[in-house]
Coordinates of C-alpha atoms and ligand atoms in Angstrom, one line a residue:
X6 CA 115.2 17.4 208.9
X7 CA 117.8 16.8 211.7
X8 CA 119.8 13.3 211.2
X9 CA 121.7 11.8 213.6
X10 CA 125.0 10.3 212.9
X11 CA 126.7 7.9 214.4
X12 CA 130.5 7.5 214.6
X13 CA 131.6 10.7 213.5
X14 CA 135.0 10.7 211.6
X15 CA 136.9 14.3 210.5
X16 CA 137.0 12.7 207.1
X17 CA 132.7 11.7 207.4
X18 CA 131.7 15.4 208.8
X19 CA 134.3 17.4 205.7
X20 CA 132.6 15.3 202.9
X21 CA 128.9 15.7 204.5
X22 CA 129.4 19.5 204.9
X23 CA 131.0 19.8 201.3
X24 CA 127.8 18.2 199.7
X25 CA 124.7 19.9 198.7
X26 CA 122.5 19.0 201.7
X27 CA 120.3 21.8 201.6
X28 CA 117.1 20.6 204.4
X29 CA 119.4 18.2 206.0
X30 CA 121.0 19.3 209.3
X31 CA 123.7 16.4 210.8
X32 CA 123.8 15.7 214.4
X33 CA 127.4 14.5 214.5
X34 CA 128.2 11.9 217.4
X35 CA 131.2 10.2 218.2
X36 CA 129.6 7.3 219.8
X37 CA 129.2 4.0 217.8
X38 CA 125.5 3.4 217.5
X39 CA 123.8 0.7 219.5
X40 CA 121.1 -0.6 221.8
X41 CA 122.6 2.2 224.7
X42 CA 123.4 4.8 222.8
X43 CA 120.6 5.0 220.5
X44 CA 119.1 7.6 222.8
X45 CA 121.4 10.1 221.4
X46 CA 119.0 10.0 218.3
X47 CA 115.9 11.9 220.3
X48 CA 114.5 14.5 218.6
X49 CA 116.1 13.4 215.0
X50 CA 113.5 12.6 212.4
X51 CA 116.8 10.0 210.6
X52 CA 120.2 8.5 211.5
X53 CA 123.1 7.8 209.5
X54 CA 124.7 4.8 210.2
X55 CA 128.4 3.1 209.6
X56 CA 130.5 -0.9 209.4
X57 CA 130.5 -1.2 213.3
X58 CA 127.3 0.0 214.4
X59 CA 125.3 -2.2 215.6
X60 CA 121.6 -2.3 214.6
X61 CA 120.2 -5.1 216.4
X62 CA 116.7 -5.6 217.4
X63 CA 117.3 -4.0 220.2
X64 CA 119.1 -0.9 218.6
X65 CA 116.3 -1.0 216.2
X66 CA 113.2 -0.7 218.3
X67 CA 114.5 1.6 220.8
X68 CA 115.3 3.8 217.5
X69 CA 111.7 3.2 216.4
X70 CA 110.2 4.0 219.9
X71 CA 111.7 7.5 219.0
X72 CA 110.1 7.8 215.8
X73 CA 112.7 7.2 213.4
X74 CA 111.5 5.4 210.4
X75 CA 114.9 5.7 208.0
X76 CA 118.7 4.5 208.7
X77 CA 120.9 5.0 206.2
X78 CA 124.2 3.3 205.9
X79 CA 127.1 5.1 204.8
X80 CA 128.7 2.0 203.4
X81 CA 128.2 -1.2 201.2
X82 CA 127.5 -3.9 203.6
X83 CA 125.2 -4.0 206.3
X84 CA 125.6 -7.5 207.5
X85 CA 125.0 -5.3 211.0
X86 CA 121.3 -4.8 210.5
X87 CA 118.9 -7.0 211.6
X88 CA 116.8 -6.5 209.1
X89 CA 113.5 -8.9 210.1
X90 CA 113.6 -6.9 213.1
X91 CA 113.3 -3.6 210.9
X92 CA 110.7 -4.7 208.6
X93 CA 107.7 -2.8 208.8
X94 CA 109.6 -0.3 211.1
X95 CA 112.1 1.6 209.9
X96 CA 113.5 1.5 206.2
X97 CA 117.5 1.1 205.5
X98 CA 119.3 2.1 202.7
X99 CA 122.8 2.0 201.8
X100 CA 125.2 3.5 199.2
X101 CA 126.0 -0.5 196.7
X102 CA 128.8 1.3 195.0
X103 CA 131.1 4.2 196.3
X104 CA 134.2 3.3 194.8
X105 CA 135.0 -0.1 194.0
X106 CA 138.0 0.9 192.4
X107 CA 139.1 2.4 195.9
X108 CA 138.8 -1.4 197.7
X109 CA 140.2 -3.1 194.7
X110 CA 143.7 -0.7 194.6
X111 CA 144.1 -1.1 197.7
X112 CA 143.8 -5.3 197.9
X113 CA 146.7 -4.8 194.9
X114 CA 148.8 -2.2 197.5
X115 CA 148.0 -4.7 200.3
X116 CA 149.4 -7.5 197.5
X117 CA 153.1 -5.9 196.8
X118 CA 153.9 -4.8 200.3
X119 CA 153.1 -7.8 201.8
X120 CA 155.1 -9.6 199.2
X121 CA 157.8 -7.2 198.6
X122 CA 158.2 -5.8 202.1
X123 CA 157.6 -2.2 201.2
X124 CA 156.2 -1.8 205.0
X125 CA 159.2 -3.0 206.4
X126 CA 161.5 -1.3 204.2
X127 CA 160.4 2.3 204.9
X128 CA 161.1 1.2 208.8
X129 CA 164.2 -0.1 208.4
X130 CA 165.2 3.1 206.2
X131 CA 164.0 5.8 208.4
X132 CA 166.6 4.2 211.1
X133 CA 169.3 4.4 208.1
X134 CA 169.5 0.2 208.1
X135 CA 169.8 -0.6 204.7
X136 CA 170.1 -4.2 204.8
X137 CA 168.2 -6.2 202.2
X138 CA 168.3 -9.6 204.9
X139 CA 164.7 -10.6 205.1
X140 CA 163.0 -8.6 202.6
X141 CA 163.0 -11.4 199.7
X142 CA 159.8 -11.4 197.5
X143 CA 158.6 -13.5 194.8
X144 CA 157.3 -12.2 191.0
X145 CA 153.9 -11.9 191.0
X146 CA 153.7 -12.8 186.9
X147 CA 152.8 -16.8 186.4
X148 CA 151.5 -17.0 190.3
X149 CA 147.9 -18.1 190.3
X150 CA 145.3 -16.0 192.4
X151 CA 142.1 -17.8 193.7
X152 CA 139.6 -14.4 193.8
X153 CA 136.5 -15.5 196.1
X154 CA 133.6 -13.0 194.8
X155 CA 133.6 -11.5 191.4
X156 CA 130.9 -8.8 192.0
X157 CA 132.2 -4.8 191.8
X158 CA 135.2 -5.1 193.7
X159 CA 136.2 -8.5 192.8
X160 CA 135.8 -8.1 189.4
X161 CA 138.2 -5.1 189.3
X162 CA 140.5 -7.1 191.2
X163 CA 140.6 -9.4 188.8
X164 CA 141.7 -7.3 186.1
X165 CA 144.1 -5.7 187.7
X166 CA 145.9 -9.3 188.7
X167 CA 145.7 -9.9 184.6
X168 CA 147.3 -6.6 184.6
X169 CA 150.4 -8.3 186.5
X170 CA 150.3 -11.1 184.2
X171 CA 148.8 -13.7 186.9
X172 CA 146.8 -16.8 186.3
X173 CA 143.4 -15.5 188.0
X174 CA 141.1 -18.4 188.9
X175 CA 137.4 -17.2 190.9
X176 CA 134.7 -18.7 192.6
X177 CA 131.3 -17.1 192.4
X178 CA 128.1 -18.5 194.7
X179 CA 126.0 -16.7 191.8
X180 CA 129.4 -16.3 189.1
X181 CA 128.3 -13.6 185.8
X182 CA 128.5 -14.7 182.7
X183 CA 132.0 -13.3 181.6
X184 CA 133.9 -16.0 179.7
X185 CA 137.4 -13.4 180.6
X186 CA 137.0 -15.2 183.9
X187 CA 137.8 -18.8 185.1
X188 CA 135.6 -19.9 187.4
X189 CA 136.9 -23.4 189.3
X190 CA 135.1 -24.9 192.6
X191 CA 136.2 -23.7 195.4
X192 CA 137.8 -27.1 196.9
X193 CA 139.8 -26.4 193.7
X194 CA 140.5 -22.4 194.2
X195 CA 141.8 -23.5 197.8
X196 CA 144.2 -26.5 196.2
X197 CA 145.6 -24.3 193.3
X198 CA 146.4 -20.9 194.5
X199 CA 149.2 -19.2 195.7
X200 CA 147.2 -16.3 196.6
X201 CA 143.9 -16.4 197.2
X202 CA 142.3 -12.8 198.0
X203 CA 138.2 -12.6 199.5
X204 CA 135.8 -10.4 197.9
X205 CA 132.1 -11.9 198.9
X206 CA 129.5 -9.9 201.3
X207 CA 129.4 -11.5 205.0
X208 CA 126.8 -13.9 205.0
X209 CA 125.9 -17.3 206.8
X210 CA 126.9 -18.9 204.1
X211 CA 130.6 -17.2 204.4
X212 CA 130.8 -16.7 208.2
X213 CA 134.1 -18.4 208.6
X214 CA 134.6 -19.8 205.4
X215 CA 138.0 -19.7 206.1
X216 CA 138.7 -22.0 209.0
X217 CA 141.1 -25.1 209.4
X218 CA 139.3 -27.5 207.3
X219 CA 139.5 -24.9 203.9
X220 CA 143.2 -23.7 205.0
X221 CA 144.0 -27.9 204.9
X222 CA 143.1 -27.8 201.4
X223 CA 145.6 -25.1 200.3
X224 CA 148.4 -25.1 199.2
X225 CA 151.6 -25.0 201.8
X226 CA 152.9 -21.3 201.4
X227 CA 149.9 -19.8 200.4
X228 CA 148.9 -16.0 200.9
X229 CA 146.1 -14.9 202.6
X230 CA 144.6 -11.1 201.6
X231 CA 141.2 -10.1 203.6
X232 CA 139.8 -6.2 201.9
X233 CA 135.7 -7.7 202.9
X234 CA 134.7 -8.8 206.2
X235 CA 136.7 -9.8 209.3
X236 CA 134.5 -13.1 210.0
X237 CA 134.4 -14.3 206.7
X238 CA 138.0 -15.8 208.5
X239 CA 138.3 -17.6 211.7
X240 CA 140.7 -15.5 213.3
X241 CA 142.3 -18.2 215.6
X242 CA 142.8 -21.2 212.8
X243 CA 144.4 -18.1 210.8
X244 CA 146.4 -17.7 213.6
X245 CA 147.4 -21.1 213.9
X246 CA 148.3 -21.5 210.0
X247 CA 150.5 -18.1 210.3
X248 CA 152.5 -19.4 213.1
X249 CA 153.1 -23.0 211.8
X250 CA 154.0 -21.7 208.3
X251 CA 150.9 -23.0 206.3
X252 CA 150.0 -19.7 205.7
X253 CA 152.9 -17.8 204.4
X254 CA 151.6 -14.3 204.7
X255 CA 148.4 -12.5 205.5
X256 CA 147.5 -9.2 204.6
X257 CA 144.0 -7.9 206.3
X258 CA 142.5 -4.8 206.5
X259 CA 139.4 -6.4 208.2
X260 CA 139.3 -8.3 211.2
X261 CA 136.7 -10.5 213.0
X262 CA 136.4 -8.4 216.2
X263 CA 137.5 -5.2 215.0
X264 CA 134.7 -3.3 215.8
X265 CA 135.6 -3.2 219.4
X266 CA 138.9 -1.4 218.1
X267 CA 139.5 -0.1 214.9
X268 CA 139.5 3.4 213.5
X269 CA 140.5 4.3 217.2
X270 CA 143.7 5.4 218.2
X271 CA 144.9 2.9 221.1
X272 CA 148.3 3.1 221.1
X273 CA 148.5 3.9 224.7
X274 CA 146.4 1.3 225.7
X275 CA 146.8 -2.9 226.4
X276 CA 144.7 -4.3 223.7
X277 CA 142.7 -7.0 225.4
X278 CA 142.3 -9.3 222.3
X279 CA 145.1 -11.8 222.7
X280 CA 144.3 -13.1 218.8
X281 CA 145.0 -9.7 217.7
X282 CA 147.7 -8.7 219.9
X283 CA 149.3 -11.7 218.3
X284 CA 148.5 -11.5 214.6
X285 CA 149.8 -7.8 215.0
X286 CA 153.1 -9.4 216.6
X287 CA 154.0 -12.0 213.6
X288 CA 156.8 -11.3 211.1
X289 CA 154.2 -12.5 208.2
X290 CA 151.1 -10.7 209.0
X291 CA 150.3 -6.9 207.6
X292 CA 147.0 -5.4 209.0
X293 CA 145.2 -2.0 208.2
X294 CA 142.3 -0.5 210.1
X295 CA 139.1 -0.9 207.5
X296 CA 140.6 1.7 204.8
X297 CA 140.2 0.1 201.9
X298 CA 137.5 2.2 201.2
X299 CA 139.4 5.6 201.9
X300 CA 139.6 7.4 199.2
X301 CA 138.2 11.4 198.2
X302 CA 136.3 9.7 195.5
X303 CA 134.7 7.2 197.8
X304 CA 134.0 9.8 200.3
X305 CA 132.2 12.3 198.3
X306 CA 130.2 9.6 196.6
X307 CA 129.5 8.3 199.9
X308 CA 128.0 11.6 201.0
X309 CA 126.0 11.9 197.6
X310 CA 124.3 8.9 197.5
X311 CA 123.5 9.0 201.7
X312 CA 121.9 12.6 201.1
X313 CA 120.1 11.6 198.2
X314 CA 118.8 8.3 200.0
X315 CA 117.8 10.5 202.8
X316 CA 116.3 13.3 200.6
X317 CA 114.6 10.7 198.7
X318 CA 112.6 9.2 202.2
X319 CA 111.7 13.1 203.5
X320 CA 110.8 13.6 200.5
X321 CA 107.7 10.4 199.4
X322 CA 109.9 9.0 196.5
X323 CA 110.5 5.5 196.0
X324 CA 113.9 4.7 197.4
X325 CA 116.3 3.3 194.6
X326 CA 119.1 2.1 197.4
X327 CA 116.5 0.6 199.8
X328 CA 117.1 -3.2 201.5
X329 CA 115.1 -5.5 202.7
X330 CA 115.0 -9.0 204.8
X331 CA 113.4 -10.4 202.1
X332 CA 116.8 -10.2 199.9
X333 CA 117.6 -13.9 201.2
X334 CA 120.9 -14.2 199.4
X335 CA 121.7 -10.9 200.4
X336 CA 123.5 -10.0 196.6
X337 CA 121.1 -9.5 194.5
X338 CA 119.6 -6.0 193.5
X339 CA 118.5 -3.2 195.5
X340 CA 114.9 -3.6 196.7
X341 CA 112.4 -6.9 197.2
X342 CA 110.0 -8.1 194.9
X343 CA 107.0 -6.7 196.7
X344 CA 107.5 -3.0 196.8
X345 CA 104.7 -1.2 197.8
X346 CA 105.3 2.8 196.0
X347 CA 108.9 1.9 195.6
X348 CA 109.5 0.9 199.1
X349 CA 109.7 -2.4 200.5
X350 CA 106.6 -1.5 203.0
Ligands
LIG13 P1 129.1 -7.2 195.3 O1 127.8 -7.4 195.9 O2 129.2 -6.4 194.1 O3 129.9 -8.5 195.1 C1 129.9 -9.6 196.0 C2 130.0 -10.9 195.2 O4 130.1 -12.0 196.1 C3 128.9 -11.2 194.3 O5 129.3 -11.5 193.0 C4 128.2 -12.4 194.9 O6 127.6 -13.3 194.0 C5 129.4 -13.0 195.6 N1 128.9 -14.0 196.6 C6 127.8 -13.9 197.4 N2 127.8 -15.0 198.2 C7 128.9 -15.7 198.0 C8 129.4 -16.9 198.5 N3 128.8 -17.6 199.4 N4 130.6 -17.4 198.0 C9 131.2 -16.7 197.0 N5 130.8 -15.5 196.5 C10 129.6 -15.1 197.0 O7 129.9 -6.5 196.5 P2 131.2 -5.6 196.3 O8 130.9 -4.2 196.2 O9 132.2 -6.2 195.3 O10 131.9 -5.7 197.8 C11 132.3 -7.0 198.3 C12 132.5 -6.9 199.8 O11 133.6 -6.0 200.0 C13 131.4 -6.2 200.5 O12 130.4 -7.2 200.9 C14 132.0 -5.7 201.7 O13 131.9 -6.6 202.8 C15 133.5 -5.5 201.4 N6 133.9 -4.1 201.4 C16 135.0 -3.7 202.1 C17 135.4 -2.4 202.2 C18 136.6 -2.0 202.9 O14 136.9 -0.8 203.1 N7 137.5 -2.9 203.4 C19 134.7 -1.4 201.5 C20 133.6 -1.8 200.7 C21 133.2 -3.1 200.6

């Protein structure tokens, strides 16, 4: 079966070739899929898919005039499918757990250098300036963190803030029953912490849940740490907050429009968002390109599971990593309650 996938990284193509994917042959692309460059999926019987593709409806039919009937996401989310339009059409699966440990570490190496500088140090040393002037931190032990989402990632988080000796408070739309954690409201996360780090899917129910009326109910100085979806924070109240001191610090390794953007190199080039170009620009802001994830265990496990979700479709079997529209709260398990074989149609 020939697959065609879609925004091609060295890392992607080393961990696909490594795996056994004996019947599989990759089509590698560069190009980001959507509704124009879907074409480049003729004569592929499946695509592989990525964060800033876009499946739309328009992506998605033109894909399904061709004949494909499977896209499988090589990531967690997929708050990029529209999945009513793929219903009945073309069946997506996705890899739920890679490496939350990868994510998680790195929202804690996000937390120290953004609080202890460790960005700006190793600048500052490589031009033999060894001045200390600026680079103040504060102890993490007896701080309180406000963690938004306490599924895989947030959960791990979690532990490793108790691991620093920090108060951890959470809120949870759908919270487990784990009496190690405090769950609080979250008007009451927002007024208590000194941190507060985001770990919930992108949903309606989160788009922008981070605007100025919820930074007005933190605390002044508080820091802002983003490892799950740029849109979950409206990029210019953030902006607003950074400059006027609200927000102390903000450490992001998402951003709302990234996908126009990241895992690119444009150094050369003027970047066109002014919101960026200024977050990028402030004193108090550290921002990574999407790499939470990046990790040799992620990668590998994110080759594994795509193979096997692809192997399982070519191959009749019911598909264990499938979604489906009919997920409303988009959180729950794999899969919708009317599975025909398996499959959700
Ligand atoms: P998960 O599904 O295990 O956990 C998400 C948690 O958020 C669940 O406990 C759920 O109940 C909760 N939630 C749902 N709606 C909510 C709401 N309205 N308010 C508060 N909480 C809500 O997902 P996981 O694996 O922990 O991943 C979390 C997010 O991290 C993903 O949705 C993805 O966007 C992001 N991510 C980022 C990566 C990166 O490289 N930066 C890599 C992988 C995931």
């Amino acid at each position: 079966m020939k697959i065609a996938f879609f925004d091609t990284k060295p890392y992607d193509r080393q961990w696909f070739e490594t795996v056994d994917h004996e019947g599989l042959t990759f089509k590698y692309l560069e190009a980001k899929l959507n509704a124009d460059t879907a074409a480049l999926a003729k004569g592929c019987d499946g695509v592989v898919a990525f964060v800033n593709d876009n499946l739309d409806e328009a992506t998605i039919n033109h894909l399904y005039d061709l004949g494909i009937k499977i896209v499988a996401m090589r990531c967690a989310g997929y708050n990029n499918v529209n999945f009513e339009a793929a219903y009945g059409k073309i069946h997506i699966v996705r890899v739920p757990a890679y490496s939350p440990y990868a994510v998680a570490e790195y929202t804690a190496a996000l937390l120290l250098s953004m609080n202890r500088k460790i960005h700006k140090s190793y600048n500052r040393t490589r031009d033999f300036n060894f001045s200390l002037v600026n680079l103040e931190g504060f102890d993490l032990f007896g701080k309180t963190i406000g963690i938004i989402g306490t599924g895989k990632i947030g959960k791990i988080f979690v532990d490793i803030c108790k691991g620093f000796g920090m108060d951890v408070i959470a809120y949870d739309k759908f919270p487990i029953p784990d009496p190690t954690i405090q769950y609080v409201e979250l008007d009451e996360l927002f007024k208590r912490s000194d941190i507060i780090s985001l770990h919930c899917p992108l949903t309606d129910d989160t788009y922008h849940m981070i605007d100025e009326e919820s930074i007005a109910k933190m605390k002044q100085g508080v820091y802002l740490i983003n490892t799950s979806r740029g849109p979950l924070i409206e990029s210019q109240a953030l902006l607003k907050a950074l400059q006027n001191r609200k927000i102390a610090g903000a450490a992001l390794d998402v951003y709302e429009e990234e996908s126009v953007f990241f895992f690119e190199d444009r150094s050369n080039e003027i970047i066109s968002d002014e919101t960026l170009s200024l977050l990028v620009a402030l004193p108090n802001v550290l921002l990574t390109s999407h790499q939470a994830f990046l990790t040799k265990e992620a990668l590998e496990n994110i080759a594994k599971t795509t193979v096997e979700n692809l192997k399982e479709f070519f191959e009749d079997r019911p598909l264990t990593n499938e979604i489906c529209y009919e997920i409303k709260n988009h959180q729950s398990a794999n899969g919708c309650e009317h599975k025909i074989n398996g499959r959700c149609f």
